[in-house]
XYZ file of C-alpha atoms in Angstrom:
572
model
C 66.432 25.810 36.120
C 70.268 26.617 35.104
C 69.494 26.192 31.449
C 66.441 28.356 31.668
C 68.123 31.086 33.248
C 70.703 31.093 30.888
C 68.223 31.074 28.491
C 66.564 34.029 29.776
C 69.919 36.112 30.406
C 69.997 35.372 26.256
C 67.002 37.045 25.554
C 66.837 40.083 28.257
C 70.346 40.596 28.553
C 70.127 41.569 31.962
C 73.313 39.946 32.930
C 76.061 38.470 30.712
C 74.845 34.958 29.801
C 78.632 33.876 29.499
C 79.692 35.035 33.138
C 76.446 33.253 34.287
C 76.800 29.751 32.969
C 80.405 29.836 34.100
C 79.630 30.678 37.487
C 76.862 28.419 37.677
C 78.873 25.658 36.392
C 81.493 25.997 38.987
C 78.777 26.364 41.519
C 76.711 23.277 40.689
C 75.716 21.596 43.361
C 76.508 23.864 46.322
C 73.087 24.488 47.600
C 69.948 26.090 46.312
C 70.627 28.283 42.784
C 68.798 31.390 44.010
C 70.953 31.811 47.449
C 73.998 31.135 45.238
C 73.181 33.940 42.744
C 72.277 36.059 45.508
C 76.012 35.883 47.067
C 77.393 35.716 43.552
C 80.058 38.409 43.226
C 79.613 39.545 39.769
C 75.822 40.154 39.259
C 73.793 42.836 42.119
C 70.839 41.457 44.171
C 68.329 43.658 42.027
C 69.884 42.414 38.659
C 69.799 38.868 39.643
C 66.247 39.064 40.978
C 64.824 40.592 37.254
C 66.471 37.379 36.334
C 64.720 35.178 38.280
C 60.977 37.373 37.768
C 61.835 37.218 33.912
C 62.368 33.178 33.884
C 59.805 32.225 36.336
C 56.971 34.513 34.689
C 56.820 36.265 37.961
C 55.963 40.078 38.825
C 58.544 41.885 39.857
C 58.152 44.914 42.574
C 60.505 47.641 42.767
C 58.605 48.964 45.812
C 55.740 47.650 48.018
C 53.339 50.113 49.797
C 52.647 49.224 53.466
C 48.835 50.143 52.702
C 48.939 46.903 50.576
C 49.546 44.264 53.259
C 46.082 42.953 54.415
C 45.293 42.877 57.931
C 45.129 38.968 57.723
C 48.759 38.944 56.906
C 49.847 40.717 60.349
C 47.723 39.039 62.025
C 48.366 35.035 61.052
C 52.394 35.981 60.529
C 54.591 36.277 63.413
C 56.802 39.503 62.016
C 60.105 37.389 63.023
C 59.168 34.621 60.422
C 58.506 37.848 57.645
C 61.788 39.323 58.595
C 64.095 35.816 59.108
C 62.529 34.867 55.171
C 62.413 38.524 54.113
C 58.343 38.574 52.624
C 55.453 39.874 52.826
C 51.757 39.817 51.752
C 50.148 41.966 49.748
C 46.279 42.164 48.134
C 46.197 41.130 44.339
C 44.547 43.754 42.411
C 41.877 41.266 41.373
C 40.447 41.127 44.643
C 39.785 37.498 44.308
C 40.618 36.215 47.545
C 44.234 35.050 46.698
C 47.487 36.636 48.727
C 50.760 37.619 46.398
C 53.564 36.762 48.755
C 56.542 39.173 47.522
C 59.763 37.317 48.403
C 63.274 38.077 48.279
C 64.509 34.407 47.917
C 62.776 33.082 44.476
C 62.875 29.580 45.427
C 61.775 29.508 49.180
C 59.084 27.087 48.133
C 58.377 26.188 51.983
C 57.753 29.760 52.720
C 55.596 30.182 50.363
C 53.571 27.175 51.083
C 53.805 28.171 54.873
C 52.048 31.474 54.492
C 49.601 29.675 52.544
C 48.846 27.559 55.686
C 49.702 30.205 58.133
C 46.420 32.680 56.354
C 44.429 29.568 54.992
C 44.374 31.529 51.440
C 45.497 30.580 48.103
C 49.309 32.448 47.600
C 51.074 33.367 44.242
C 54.268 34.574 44.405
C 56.265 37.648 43.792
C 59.956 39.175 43.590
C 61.355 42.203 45.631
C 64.930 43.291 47.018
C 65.299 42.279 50.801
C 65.359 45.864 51.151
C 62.194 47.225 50.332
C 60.744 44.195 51.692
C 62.445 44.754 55.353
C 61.045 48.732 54.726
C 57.586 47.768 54.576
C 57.673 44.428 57.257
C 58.555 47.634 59.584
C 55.926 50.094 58.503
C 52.811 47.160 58.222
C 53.674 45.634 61.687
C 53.887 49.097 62.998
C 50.711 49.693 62.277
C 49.008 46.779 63.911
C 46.529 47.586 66.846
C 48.210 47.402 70.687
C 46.399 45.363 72.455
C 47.739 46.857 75.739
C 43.270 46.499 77.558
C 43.388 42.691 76.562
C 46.777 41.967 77.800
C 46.549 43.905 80.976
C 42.843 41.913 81.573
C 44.740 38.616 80.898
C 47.584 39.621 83.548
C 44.589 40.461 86.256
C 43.304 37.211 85.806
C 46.166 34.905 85.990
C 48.429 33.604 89.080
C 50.776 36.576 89.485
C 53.189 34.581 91.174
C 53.465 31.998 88.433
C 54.203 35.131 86.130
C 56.998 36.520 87.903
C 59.322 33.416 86.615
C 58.206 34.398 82.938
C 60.110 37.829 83.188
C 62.444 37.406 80.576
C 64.869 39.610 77.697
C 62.915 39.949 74.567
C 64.552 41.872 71.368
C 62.537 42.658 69.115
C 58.966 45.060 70.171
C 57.175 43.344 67.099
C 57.782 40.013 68.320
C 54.355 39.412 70.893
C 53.679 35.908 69.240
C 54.080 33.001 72.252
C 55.268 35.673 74.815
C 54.841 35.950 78.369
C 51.858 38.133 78.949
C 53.751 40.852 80.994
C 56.220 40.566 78.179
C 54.029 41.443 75.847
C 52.326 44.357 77.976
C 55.695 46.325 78.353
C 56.378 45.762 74.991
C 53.135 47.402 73.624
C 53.286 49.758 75.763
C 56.657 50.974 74.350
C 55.533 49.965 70.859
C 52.713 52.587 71.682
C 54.794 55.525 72.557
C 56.861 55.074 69.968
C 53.986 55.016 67.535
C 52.853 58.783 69.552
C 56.873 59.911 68.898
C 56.973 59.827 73.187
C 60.647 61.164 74.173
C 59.359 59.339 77.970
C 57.179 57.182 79.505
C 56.067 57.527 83.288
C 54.840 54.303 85.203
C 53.689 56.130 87.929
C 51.755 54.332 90.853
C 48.904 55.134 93.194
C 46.702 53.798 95.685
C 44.145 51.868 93.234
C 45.333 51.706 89.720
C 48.784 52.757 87.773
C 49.172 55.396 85.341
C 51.331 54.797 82.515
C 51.856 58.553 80.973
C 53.511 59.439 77.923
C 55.447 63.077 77.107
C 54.754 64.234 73.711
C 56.495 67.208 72.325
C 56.965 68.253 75.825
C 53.849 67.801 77.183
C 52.684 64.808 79.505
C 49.599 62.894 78.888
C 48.022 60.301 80.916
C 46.857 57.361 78.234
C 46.426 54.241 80.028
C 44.938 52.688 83.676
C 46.076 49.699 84.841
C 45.036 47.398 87.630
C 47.478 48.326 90.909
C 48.408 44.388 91.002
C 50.558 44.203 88.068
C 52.617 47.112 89.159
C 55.347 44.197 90.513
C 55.299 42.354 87.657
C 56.332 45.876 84.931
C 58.575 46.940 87.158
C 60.561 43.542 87.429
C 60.331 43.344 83.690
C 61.646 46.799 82.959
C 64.672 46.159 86.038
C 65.586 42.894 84.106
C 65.438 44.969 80.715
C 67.854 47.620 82.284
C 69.769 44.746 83.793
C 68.566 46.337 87.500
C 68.642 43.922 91.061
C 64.806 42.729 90.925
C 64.999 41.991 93.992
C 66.097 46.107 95.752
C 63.133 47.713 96.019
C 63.742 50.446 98.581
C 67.009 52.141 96.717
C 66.485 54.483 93.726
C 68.350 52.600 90.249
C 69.390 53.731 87.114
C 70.182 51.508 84.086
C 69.981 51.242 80.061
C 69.144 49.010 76.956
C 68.371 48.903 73.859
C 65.447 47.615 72.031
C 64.314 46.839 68.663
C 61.130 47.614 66.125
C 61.961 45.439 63.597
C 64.889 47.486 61.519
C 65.092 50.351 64.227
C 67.050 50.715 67.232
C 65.766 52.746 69.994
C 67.944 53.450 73.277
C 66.419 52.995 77.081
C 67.539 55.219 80.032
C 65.411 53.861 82.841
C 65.444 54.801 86.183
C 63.275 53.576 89.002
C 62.127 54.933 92.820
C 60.382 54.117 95.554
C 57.282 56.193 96.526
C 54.698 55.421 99.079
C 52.514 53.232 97.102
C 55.365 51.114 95.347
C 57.880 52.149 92.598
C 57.724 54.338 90.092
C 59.528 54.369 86.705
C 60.757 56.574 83.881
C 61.806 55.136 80.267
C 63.612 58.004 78.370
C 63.547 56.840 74.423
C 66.423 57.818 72.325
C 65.352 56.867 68.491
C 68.328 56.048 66.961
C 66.922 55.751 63.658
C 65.290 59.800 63.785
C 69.724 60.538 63.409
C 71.086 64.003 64.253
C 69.846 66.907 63.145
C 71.652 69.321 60.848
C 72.379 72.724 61.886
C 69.862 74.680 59.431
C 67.013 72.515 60.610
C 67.089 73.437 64.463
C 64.611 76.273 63.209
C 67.493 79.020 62.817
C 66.867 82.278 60.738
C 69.366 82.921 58.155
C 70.917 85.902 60.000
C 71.370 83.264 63.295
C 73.062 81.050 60.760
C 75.538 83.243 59.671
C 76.441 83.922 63.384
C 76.539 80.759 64.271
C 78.504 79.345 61.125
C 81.337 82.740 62.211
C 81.362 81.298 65.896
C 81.999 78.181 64.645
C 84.900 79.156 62.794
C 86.697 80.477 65.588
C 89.812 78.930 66.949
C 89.244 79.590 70.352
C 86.623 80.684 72.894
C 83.633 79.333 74.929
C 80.284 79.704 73.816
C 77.581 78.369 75.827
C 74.040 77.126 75.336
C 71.225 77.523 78.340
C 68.631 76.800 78.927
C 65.935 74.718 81.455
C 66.133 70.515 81.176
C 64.652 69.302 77.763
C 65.168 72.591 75.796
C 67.249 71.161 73.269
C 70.259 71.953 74.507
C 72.406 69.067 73.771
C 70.655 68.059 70.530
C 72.197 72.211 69.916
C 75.725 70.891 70.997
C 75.564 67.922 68.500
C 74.247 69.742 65.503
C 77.528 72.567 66.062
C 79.773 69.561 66.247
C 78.518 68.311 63.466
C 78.773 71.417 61.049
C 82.494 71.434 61.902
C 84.877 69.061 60.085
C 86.045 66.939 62.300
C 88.777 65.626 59.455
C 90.614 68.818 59.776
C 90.289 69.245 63.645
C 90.575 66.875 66.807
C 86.938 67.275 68.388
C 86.552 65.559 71.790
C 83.492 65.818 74.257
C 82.785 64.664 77.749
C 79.146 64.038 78.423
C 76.292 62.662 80.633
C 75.791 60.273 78.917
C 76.789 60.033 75.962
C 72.990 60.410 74.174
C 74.354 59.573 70.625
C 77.552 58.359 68.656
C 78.875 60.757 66.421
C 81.206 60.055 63.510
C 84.749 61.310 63.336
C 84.840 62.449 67.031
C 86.052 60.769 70.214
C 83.165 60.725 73.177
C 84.064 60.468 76.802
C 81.522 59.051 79.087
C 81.756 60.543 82.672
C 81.855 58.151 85.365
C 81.313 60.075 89.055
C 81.718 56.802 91.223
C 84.929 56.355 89.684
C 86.135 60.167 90.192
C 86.105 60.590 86.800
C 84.577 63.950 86.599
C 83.918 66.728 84.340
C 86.771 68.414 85.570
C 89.460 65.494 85.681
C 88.177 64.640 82.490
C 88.652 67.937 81.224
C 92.530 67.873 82.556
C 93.206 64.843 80.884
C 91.794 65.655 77.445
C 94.045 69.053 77.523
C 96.529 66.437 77.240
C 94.725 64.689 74.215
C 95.962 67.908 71.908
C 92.240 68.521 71.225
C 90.902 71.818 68.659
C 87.196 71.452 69.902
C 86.005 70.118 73.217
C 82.314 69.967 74.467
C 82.215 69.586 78.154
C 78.312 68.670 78.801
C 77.838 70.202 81.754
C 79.335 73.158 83.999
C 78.354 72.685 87.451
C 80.849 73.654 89.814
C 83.513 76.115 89.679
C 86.144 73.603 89.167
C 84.831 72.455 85.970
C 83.821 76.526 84.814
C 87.470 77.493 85.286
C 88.822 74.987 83.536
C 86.719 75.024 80.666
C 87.530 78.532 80.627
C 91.004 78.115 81.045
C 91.075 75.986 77.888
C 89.676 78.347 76.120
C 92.391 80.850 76.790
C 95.586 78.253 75.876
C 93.831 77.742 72.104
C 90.948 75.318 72.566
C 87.368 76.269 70.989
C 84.828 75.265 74.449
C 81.119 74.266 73.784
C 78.865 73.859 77.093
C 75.764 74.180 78.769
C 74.063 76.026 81.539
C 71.199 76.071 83.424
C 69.866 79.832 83.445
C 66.834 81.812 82.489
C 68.435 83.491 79.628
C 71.384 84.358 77.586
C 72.763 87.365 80.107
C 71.844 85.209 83.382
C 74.571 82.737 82.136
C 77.163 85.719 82.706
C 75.846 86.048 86.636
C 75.785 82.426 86.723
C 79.419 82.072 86.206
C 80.426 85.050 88.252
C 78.079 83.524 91.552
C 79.860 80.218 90.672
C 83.141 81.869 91.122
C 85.124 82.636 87.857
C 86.812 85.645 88.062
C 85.705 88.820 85.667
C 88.492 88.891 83.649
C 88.754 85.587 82.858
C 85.115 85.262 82.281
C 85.151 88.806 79.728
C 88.216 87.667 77.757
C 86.838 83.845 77.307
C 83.417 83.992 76.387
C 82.492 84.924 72.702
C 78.632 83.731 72.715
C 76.102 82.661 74.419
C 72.734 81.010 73.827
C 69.452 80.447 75.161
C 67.055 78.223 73.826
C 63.339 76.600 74.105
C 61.624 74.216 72.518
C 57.933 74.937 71.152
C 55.614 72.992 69.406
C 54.654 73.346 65.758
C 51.663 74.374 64.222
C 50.366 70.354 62.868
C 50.443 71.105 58.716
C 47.429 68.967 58.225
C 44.756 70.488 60.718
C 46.090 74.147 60.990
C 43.214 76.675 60.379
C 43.736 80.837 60.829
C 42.739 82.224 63.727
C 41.903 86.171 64.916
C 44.167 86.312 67.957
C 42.821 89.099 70.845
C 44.520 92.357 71.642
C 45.492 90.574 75.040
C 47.463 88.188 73.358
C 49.105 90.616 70.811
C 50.037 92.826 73.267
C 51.736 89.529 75.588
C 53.712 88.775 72.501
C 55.230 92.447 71.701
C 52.769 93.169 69.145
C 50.440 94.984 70.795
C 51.243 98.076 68.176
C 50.790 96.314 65.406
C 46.746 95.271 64.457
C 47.021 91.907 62.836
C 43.689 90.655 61.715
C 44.622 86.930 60.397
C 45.051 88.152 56.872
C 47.856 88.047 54.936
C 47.369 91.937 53.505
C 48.246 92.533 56.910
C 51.477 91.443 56.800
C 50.843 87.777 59.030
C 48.517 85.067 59.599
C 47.887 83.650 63.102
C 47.463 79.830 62.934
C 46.283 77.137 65.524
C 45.926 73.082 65.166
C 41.788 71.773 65.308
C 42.731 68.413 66.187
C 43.238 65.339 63.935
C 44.372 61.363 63.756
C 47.987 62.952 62.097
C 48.831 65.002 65.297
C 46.254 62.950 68.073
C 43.985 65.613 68.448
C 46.411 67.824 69.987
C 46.687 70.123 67.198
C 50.132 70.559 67.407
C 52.729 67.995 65.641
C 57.200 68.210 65.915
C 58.763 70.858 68.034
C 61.377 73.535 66.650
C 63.732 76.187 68.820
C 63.800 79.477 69.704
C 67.080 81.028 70.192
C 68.060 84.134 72.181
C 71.697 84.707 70.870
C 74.221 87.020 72.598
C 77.270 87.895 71.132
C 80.284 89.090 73.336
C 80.802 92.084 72.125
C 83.946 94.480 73.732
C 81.348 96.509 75.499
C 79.900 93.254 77.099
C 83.244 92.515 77.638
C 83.983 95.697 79.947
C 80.596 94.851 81.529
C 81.605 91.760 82.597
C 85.025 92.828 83.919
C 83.085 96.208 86.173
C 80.540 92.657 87.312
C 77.768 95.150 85.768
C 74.071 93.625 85.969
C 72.292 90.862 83.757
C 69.784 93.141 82.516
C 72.395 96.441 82.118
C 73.818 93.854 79.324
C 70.870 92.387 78.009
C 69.425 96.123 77.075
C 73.054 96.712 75.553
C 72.875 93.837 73.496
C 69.132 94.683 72.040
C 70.421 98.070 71.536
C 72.768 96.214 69.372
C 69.940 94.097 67.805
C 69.603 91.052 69.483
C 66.021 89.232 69.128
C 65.117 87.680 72.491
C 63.579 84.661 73.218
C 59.962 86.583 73.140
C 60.924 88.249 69.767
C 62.290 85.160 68.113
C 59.063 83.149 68.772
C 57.104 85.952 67.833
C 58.729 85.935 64.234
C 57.949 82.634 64.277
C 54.512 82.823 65.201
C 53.962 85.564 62.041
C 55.731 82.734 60.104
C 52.882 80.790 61.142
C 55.530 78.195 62.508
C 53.581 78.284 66.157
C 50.990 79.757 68.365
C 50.604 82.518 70.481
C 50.173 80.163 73.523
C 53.066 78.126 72.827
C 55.653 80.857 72.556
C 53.698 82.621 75.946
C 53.477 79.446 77.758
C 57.973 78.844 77.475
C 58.970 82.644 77.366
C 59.217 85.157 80.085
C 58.083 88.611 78.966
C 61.033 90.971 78.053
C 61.399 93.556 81.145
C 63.805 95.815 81.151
């Protein structure tokens, strides 16, 4: 095989035949040849697989389509064996009943023969990097059918007691092969959401049967029955998961984990209750793999950009972002951290909890049981000689004043409230009990948000929306027919298999952004009303949370009902 390689690096030139018969002489003998070339130094994994393809005759793939691996594959191999010998299966283009296994490791004979045995069809073999073969393990075993019914059936019918002592850690979601049936349940049933893009799932019981509900892009949807015995049995499974006490069931807990789908790593707040008919849980998901987003793809108009990007900028201040629980607010927070540079400046937050890691900056995790605060954390990070701090919360007075306070000795101060919109956030601080001035001469923006879902791309049709609705929206003055002549086109979703018949598909913000401005300022100081400054600041061109989703309704972003159902009309 040596001399034949050498042979072959001759004629192709792919790597320097030289380099590669002294390295294989000074190798001889230390295991197999391909794993040897594969940790060689000198030659790259994609180089040294050409090699091998080129010497043994063999096809070799630069990229493999998911759509290519035959349901037989999934089915007869266990997607730990695919992913510990990095291969897959794929149809030949003959179509004559023979599998191409694509592997990563040339001369894994014993794989190859096992996949053989494993599908009971004739293999040939094929070269790939481990990469593009670990791509498409994750997208084909993704794709599999849950088998959640014929799980849940096979839990019914077995000794529930004998099951209990099965509840065991399992890493991987893909891995159901040999497992535990309740195992295997929980894990499909996670596998499922994930495959739906759930941000939660809901095991909520009741007197004859639990629902397991799923929110999607907001919205909750019941999906799934299951026999009222084998509540015990999930909820043991998801408390060992969280590493919970099994055995309380009359306290409320909270814990976390991570699990896996093959290359992805997904994050697990759980928390459990007990209700009247047994207890109920909630999985929050946190898709690791999904990353941050950037600032420009929050769903931002240029003009908001260019504020944002000057706010940014500043060297002091506190600009907050409000808005209800699940608008967005923190993934807001992350994306302004983000856009600055944390090389040049010593960014620091203190959160609850921390929801993702971000490079460059330091990330305190609050800890209440300890008395470590968001104030006390707050004092000590003063002391940290911090540029940028993101407290992720203000909910007492304590915490407002200092976060304030901070702002005033040089410190640029990124929270959140909870409040209606962006000039409630001013009476919410004054009610908390920060004083006027400091409150006028600290605050430089802020910003209320909510999320809406988009228009899906692949079932969107146009739509005649009625006067009612126009006139809901702030458009009542303007006739818009659905035609573009007109200026706008009015879209809604029909319903397909891309979005799951919900005709919507991704969410995207609306922003409300008020700017302190030296007149708001004076308000603020006199203690003037919410909706005196709100008409000052539209007076000085500020798009409310109505407006905003209207543009983006004309932009055929969303739909009428979307922006109607999360906005409160603008009243003056």
């Amino acid at each position: 095989m040596k001399d034949l390689l050498i042979r072959t690096a001759k004629r192709t030139g792919l790597v320097d035949a030289e380099q590669l018969a002294k390295f294989l002489e000074e190798n001889s003998g230390q295991g197999r040849l391909d794993e040897a070339l594969l940790n060689c130094p000198y030659f790259t994994e994609d180089v040294v697989l050409k090699l091998f393809a080129e010497a043994l005759g063999w096809e070799f793939l630069p990229e493999i389509s998911a759509k290519a691996v035959p349901v037989e594959f999934i089915e007869a191999v266990p997607a730990t064996y695919a992913q510990h010998h990095y291969l897959i299966g794929i149809k030949c283009e003959t179509d004559d009943g023979e599998l191409t296994v694509v592997l990563s490791k040339p001369l894994d004979a014993n794989a190859l023969d096992n996949v053989s045995k494993m599908t009971g069809l004739p293999v040939k073999a094929a070269i790939s990097t481990r990469a593009a073969i670990t791509a498409v393990i994750d997208v084909a075993y993704e794709q599999r059918t849950t088998v959640i019914e014929e799980v849940a059936e096979a839990l019914d019918s077995q000794n529930l007691d004998q099951l209990v002592d099965e509840v065991a850690t399992s890493d991987d979601l893909l891995d159901v092969v040999n497992r535990p049936p309740v195992i295997r349940l929980v894990n499909d049933v996670l596998f499922r959401a994930l495959q739906l893009r759930a941000s939660d799932i809901h095991v909520h019981p009741y007197e004859t049967k639990i629902q397991i509900r799923y929110r999607v892009d907001g919205i909750l949807y019941d999906t799934l029955s299951l026999n009222r015995n084998v509540l015990p049995l999930i909820i043991s499974r998801i408390k060992v998961m969280a590493g919970m006490d099994i055995a309380e069931r009359r306290l409320p807990q909270d814990g976390r984990c991570s699990v896996r789908l093959g290359q992805r790593e997904v994050d697990l707040r759980i928390s459990t209750v007990p209700t009247s008919y047994g207890e109920r849980s909630v999985l929050r998901l946190l898709d690791k793999s999904t990353g941050l987003f950037a600032l420009h793809e929050l769903g931002l108009w240029d003009d908001d950009l260019k504020k944002f990007d000057s706010l940014l900028n500043r060297s002091h201040g506190v600009i907050f972002v409000t808005g209800p629980t699940g608008s967005g607010k923190s993934t807001t927070l992350y994306a302004c951290l983000n856009r600055i540079n944390s090389a040049e400046k010593n960014v620091i937050t203190i959160e609850d909890p921390i929801e993702y890691q971000l490079g460059g900056i330091s990330q305190i995790q609050v800890a209440s049981k300890k008395g470590m605060t968001f104030a006390t954390s707050l004092r000590h990070v003063l002391r940290q000689d911090p540029d940028v701090i993101m407290v992720g919360e203000v909910r007492d007075i304590e915490t407002a004043r200092m976060a304030i306070q901070s702002s005033l000795t040089g410190h640029l101060v990124f929270s959140t409230l909870h409040t209606n919109d962006s000039a409630g956030a001013v009476s919410r601080l004054l009610d908390l009990g920060v004083e006027p001035y400091l409150a006028s001469s600290s605050l430089i923006a802020i910003i209320a948000q909510r999320l809406v879902r988009k228009v899906c791309p692949h079932c969107k049709k146009v739509v005649e929306p009625t006067p009612h609705e126009l006139r809901e929206l702030g458009l009542g003055d303007v006739k818009r027919s659905g035609s573009a002549e007109d200026g706008g086109r009015f879209f809604v979703g029909e319903g397909c298999e891309k979005c799951f018949q919900t005709g919507y598909r991704g969410r995207t913000g609306i922003y409300e952004m008020l700017m302190i401005s030296e007149e708001i300022q004076d308000m603020i100081y006199k203690r003037e009303t919410a909706g005196a400054m709100k008409k000052i600041a539209l007076d000085a061109g500020m798009q409310t949370l109505r407006m905003d989703g209207a543009r983006k309704v004309l932009a055929g972003v969303t739909t009428i009902s979307e922006v109607l159902r999360v906005t409160q009309a603008d009243v003056m």
